[in-house]
CSV table of C-alpha atoms and ligand atoms in Angstrom, one decimal:
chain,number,residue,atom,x,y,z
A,244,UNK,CA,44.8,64.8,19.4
A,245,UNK,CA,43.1,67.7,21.1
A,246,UNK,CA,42.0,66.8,24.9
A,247,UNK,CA,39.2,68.6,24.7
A,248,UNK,CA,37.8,65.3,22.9
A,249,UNK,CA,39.9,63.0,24.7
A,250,UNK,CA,38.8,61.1,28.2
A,251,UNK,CA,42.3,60.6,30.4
A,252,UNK,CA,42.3,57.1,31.6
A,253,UNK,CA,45.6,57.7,34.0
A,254,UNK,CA,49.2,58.4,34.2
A,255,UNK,CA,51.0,55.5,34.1
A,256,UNK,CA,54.8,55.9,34.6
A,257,UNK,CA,54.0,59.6,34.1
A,258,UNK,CA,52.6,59.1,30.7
A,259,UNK,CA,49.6,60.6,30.0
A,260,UNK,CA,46.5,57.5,28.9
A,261,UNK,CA,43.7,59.4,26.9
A,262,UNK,CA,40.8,57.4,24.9
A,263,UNK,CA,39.0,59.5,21.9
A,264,UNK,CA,35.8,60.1,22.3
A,265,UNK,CA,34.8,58.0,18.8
A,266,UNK,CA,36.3,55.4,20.7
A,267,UNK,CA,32.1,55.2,21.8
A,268,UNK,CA,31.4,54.7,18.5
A,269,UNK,CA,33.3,51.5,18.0
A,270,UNK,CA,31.5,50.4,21.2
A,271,UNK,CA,28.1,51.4,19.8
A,272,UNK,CA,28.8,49.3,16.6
A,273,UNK,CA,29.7,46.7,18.4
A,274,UNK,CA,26.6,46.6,19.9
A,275,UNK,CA,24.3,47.4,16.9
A,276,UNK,CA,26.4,44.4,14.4
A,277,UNK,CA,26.2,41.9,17.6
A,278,UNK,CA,21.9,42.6,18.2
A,279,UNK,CA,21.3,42.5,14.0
A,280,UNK,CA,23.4,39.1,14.2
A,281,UNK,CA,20.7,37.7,17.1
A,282,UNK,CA,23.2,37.5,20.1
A,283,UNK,CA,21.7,37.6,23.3
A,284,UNK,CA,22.4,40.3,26.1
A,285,UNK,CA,25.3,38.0,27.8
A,286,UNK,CA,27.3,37.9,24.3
A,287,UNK,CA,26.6,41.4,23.9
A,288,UNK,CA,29.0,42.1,26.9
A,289,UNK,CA,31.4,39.7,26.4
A,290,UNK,CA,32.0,41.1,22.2
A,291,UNK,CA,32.5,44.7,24.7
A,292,UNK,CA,34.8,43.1,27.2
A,293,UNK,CA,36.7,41.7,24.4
A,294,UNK,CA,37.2,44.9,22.8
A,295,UNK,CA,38.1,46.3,26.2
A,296,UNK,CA,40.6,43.7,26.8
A,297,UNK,CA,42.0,44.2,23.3
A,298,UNK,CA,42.4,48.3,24.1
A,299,UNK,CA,44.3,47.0,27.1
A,300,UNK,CA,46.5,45.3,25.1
A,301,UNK,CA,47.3,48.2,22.6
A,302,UNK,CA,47.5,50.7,25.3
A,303,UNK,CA,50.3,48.0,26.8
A,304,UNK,CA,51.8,48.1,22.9
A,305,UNK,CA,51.8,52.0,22.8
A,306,UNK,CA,53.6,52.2,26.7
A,307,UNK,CA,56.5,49.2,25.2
A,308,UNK,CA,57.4,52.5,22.6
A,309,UNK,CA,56.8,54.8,24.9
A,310,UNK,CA,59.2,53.0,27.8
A,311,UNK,CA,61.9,52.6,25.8
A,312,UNK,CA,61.9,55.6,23.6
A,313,UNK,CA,62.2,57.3,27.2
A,314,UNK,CA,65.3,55.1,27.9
A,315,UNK,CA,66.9,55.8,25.3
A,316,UNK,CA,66.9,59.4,25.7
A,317,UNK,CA,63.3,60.3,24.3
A,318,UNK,CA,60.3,62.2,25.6
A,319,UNK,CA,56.5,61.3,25.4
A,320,UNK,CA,54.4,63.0,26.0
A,321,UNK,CA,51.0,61.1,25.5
A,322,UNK,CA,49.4,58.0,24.5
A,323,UNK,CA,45.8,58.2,22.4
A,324,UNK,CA,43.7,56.1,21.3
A,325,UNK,CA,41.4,55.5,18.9
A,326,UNK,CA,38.6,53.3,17.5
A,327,UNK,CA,41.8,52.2,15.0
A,328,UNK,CA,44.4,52.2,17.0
A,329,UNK,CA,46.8,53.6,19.7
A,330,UNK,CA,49.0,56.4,18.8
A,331,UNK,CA,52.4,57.4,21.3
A,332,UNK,CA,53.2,61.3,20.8
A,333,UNK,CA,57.2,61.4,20.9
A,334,UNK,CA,58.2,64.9,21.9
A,335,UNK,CA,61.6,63.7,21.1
A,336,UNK,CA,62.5,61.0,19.1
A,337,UNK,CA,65.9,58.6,19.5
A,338,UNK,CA,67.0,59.2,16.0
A,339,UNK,CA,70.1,57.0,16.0
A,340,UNK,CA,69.1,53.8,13.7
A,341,UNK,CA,70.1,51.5,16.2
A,342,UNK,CA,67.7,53.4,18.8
A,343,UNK,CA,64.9,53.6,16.7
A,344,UNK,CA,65.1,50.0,15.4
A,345,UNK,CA,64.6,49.2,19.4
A,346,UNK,CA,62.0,51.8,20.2
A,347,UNK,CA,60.0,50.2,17.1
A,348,UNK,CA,60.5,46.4,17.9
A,349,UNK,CA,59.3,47.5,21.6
A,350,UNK,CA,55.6,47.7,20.7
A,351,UNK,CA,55.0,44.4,18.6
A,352,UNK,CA,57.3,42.9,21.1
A,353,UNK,CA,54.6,43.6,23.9
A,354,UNK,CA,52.1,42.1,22.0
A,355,UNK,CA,54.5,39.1,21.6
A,356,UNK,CA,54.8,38.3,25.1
A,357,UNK,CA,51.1,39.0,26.1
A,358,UNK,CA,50.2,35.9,23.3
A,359,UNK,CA,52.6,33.9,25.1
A,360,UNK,CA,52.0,34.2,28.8
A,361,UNK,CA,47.8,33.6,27.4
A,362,UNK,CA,48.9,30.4,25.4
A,363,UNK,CA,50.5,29.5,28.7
A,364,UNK,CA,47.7,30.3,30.7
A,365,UNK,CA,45.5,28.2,27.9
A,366,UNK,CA,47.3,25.3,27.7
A,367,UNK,CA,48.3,24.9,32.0
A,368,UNK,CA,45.4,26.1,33.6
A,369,UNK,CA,42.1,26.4,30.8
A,370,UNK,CA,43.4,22.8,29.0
A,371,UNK,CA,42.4,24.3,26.0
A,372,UNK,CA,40.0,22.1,23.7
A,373,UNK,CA,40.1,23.7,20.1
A,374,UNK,CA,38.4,21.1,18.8
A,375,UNK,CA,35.3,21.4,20.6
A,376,UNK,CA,35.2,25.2,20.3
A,377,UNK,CA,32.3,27.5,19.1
A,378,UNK,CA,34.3,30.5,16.9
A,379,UNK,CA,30.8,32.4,15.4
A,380,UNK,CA,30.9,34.7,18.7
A,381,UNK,CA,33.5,35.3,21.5
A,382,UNK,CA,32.5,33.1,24.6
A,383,UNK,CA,34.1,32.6,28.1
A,384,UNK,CA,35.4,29.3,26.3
A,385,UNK,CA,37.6,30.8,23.5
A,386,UNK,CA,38.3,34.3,25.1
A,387,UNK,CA,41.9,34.1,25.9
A,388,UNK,CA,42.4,32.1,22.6
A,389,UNK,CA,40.4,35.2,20.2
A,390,UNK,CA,42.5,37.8,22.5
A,391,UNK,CA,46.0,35.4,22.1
A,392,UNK,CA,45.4,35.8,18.1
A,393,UNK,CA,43.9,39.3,17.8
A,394,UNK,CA,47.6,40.1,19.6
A,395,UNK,CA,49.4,37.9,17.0
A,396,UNK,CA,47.7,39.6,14.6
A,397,UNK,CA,48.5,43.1,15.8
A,398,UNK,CA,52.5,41.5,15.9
A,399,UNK,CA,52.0,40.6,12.3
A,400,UNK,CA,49.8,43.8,11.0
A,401,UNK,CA,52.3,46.3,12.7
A,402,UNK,CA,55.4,44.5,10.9
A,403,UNK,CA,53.8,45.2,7.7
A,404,UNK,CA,57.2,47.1,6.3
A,405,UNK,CA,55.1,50.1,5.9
A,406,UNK,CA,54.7,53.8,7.0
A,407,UNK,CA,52.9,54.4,9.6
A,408,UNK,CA,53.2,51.1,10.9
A,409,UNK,CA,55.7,49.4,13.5
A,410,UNK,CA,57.1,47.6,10.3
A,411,UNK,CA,57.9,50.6,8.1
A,412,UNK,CA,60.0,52.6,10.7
A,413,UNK,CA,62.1,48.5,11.5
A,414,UNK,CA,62.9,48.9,8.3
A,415,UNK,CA,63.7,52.5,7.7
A,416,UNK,CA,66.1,52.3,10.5
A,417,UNK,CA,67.8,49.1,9.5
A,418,UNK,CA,68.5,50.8,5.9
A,419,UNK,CA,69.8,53.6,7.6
A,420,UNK,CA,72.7,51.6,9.1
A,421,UNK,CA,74.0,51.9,5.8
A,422,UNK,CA,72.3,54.8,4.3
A,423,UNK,CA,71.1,58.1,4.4
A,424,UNK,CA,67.7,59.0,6.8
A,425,UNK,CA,66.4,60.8,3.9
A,426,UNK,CA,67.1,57.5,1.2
A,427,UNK,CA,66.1,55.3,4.0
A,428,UNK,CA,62.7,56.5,4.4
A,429,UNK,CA,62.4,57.1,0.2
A,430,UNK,CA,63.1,53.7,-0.3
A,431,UNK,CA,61.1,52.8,2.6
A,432,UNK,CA,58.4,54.7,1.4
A,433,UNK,CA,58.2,53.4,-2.0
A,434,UNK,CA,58.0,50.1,-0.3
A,435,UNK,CA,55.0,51.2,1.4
A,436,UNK,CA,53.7,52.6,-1.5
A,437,UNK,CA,53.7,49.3,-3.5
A,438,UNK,CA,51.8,47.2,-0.1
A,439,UNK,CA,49.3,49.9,-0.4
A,440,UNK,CA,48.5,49.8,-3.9
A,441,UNK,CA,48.1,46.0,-3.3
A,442,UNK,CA,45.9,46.2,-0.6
A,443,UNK,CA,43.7,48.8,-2.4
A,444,UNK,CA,43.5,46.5,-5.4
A,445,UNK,CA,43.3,43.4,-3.3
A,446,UNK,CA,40.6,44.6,-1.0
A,447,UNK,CA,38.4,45.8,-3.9
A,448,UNK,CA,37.5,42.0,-4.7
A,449,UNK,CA,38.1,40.6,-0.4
A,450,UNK,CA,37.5,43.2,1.9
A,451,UNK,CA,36.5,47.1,2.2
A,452,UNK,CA,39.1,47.1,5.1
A,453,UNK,CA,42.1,46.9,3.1
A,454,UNK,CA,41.1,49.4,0.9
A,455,UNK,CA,41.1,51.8,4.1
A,456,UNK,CA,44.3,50.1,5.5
A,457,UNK,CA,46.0,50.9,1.8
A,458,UNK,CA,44.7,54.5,1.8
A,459,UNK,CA,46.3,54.5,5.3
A,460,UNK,CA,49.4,53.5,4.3
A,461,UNK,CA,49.4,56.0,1.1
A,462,UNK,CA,48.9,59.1,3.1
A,463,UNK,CA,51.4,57.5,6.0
A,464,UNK,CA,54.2,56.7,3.8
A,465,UNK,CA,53.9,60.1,1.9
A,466,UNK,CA,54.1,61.8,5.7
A,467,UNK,CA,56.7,60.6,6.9
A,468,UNK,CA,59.3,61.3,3.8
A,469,UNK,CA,57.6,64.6,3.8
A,470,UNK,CA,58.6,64.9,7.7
A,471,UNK,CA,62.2,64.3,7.7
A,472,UNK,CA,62.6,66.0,4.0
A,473,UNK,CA,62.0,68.9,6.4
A,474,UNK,CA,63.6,67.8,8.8
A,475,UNK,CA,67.1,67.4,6.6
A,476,UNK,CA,66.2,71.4,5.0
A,477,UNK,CA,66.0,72.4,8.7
A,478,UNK,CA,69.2,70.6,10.0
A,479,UNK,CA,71.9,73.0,9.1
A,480,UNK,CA,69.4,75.7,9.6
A,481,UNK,CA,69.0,77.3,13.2
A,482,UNK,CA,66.8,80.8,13.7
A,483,UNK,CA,69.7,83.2,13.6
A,484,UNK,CA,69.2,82.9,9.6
A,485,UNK,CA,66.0,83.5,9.6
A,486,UNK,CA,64.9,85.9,12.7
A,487,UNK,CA,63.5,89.0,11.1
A,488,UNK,CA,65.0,92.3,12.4
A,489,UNK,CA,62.1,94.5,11.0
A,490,UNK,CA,58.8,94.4,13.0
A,491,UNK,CA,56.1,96.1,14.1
A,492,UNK,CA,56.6,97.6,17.6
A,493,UNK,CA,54.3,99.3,19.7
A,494,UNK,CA,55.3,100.9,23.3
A,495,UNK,CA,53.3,99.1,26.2
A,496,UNK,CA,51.7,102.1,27.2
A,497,UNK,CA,49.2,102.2,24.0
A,498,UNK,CA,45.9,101.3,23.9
A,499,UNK,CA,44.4,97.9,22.5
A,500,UNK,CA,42.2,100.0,20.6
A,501,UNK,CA,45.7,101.9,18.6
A,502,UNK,CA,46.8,98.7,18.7
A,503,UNK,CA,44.0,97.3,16.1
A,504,UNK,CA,44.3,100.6,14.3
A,505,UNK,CA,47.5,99.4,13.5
A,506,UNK,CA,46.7,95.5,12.7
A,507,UNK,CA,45.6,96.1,9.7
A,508,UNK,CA,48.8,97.5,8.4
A,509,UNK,CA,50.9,94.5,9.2
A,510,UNK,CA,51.9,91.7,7.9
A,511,UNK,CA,53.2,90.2,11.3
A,512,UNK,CA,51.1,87.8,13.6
A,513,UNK,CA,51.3,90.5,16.1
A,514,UNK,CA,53.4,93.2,17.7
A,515,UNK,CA,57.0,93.4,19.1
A,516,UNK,CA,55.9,95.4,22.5
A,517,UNK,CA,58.6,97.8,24.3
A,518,UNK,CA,58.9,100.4,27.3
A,519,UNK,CA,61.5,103.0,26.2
A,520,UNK,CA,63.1,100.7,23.4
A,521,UNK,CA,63.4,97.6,25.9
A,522,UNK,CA,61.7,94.6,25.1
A,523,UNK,CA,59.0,94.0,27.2
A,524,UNK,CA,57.0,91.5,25.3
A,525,UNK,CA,54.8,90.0,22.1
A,526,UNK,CA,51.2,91.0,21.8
A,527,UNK,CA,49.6,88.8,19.0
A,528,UNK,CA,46.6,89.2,16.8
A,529,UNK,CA,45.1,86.5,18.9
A,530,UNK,CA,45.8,88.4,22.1
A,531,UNK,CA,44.7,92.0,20.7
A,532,UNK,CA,41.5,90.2,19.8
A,533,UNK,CA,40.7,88.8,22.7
A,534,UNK,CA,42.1,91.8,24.6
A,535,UNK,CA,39.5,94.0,23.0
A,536,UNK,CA,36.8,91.6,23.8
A,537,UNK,CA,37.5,91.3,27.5
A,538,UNK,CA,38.3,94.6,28.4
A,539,UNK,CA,37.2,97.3,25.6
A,540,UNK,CA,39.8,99.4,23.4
A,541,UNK,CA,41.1,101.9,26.3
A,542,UNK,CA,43.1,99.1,28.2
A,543,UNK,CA,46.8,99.8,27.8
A,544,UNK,CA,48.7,96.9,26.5
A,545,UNK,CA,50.7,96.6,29.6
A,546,UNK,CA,47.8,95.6,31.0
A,547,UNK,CA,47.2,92.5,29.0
A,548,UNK,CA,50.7,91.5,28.6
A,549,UNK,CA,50.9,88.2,30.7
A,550,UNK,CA,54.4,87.2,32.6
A,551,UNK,CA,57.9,86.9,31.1
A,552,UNK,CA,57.5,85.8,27.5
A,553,UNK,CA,58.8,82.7,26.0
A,554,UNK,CA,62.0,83.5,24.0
A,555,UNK,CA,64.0,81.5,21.1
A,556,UNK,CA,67.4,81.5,21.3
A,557,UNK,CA,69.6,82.5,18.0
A,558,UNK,CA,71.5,79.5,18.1
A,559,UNK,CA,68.6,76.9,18.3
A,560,UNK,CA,67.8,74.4,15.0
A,561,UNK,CA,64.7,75.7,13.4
A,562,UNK,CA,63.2,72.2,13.2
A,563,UNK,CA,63.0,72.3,16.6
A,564,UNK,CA,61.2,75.8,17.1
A,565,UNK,CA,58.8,75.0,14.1
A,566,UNK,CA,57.6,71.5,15.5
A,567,UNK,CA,57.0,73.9,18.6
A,568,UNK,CA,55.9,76.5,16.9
A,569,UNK,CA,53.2,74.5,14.6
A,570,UNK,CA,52.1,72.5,17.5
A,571,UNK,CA,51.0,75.1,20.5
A,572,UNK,CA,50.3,77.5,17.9
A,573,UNK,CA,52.8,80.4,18.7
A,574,UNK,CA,52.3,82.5,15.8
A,575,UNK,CA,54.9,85.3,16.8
A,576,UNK,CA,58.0,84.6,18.9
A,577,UNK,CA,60.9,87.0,20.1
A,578,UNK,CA,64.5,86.0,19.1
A,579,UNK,CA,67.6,86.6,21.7
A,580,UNK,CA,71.3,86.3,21.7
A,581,UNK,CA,71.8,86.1,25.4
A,582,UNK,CA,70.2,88.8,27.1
A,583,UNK,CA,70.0,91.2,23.7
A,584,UNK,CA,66.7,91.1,21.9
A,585,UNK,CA,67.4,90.3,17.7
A,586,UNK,CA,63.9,90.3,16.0
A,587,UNK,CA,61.0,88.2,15.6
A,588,UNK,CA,60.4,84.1,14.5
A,589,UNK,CA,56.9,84.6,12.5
A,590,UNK,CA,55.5,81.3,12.2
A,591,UNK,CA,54.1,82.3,8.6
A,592,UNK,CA,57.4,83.0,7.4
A,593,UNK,CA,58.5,79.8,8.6
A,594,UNK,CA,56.4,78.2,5.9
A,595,UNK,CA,57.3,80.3,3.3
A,596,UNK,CA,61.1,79.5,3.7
A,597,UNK,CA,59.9,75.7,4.1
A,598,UNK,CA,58.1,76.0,0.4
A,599,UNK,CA,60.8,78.1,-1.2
A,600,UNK,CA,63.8,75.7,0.4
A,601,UNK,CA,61.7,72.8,-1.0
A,602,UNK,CA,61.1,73.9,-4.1
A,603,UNK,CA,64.8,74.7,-4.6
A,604,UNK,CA,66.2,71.7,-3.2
B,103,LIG,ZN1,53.4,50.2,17.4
């Protein structure tokens, strides 16, 4: 999720808290369903305070992952969320079944113990009075009892044994105690597939919802066996088969405007830069173009070159330079082998070999 459209909420245990800006949107419906249904001003604010509360409650689901994912040797990066959800990005992922089971059960977990301590806090201190209690609208009355089930239901929707949800990766890593990560998640996301085609079918005679919640699952399930199907091609794979030794090179004394002379007879992302045959740097397309906007065609490309380039060393899995790659967009990167400068990672030939390895497989 870009930032750009996200508002940060805070930095709790160093995790970044970011709310989507349709996030507004839930809020305005809220508003618009509760005033067509005749509730007064009051209710109005409660139906948003119970949506708060609820986001509370997911964000508290998203940082159980996030907590022990980090524990267990994992990195996050954020948590965002959105009008359907909360969403933890793992920079790293525990990928050991047993770690993964835990990292899973962490989140619904949450959710467990928040129903409890409100069902404690109902029956010791509000006495609660079912019986008596109005359920057409959220009230002061039957607050803590809405928010105890809508987190029992959250508990029971995210072990749903189903891609993307809680549910689907429980069960992926308990099969892969036994199996292969690659069966696991097939067999997995068959299972998936079968829940969604019965929620399509069922919600076409309940409810529009599951329809989405099947489509959901579809395009999850089919994800995630796509992810680590790449993720097995790339295993025994590290850049030093792939690094391309022939490049286009430019010295760092040309102009930008040779430079885009040039771009057009390349296939590259860019330009393998050097000062008397030393590697000095990348220039790519990107940078030429916004080179030449900035400061015209004459500038010399040592000019726009910015600090000591990030480099990819031979020896590193390419699964882990093409998450990197795909996600901050580095189209070009230079290859090393300790201090000597091998050739180019381009990230468009990255998914070439993907599609060829794939369709050989
Ligand atoms: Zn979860």
């Amino acid at each position: 999720m870009k930032s750009r459209y996200s508002l940060p909420l805070g930095k709790p245990f160093g995790i970044k808290v970011a709310v989507h800006w349709t996030f507004s949107l839930l809020i305005a419906w809220i508003v618009i369903i509760s005033l067509a249904r005749g509730l007064a001003l009051p209710q109005v604010i409660m139906h948003i305070l119970f949506v708060l509360a609820l986001f509370v409650c997911v964000v508290l689901h998203e940082l159980g992952h996030s907590l022990a994912a980090i524990k267990l040797g994992g990195e996050v990066s954020s948590i965002s969320l959105l009008p359907i959800g909360g969403m933890a990005h793992l920079s790293r992922m525990p990928e050991k079944p047993r770690d993964e089971f835990l990292v899973s059960a962490a989140g619904p977990l949450v959710n467990v113990v928040i129903a409890i301590v409100l069902w404690i806090y109902l029956v010791t201190l509000q006495r609660v009075d079912i019986e008596n209690m109005e359920f057409h609208a959220i009230t002061r009355q039957n607050f803590a009892l809405m928010l105890m089930a809508a987190n029992l239901f959250i508990v029971v929707f995210n072990l749903i044994p189903a891609f993307p949800m809680d549910g689907g990766r429980l069960f992926r890593s308990a099969l892969s105690m036994k199996l292969s990560r690659l069966r696991s998640t097939r067999i997995a996301k068959d299972i998936g597939q079968i829940f969604a085609v019965f929620f399509i079918i069922a919600g076409l005679f309940l409810n529009p919802f599951l329809v989405v919640i099947g489509f959901f699952i579809l395009l999850g399930a089919k994800g995630e066996y796509e992810m680590i199907k790449y993720q097995e091609i790339l295993r025994n794979t590290t850049v030093h088969d792939i690094v391309k030794t022939e490049y286009a090179e430019l010295d760092e004394n040309s102009s930008l405007g040779e430079a885009a002379e040039k771009l057009v007879h390349i296939s590259d992302n860019g330009f393998v830069i050097k000062s008397d045959g030393e590697f000095t740097g990348i220039l790519t397309k990107n940078d030429l173009i916004n080179g030449l906007s900035i400061h015209g065609k004459d500038t010399t490309i040592k000019e726009v070159l910015q600090g000591e380039p990030e480099k990819v060393k031979t020896d590193t899995p390419l699964f882990d330079v093409y998450q990197d790659m795909q996600r901050n967009r580095k189209y070009l990167m230079p290859v090393f082998d300790g201090d000597q400068f091998k050739g180019v990672l381009d990230l468009e030939n990255l998914h070439e070999f993907f599609l060829i390895r794939k369709a050989t497989q």
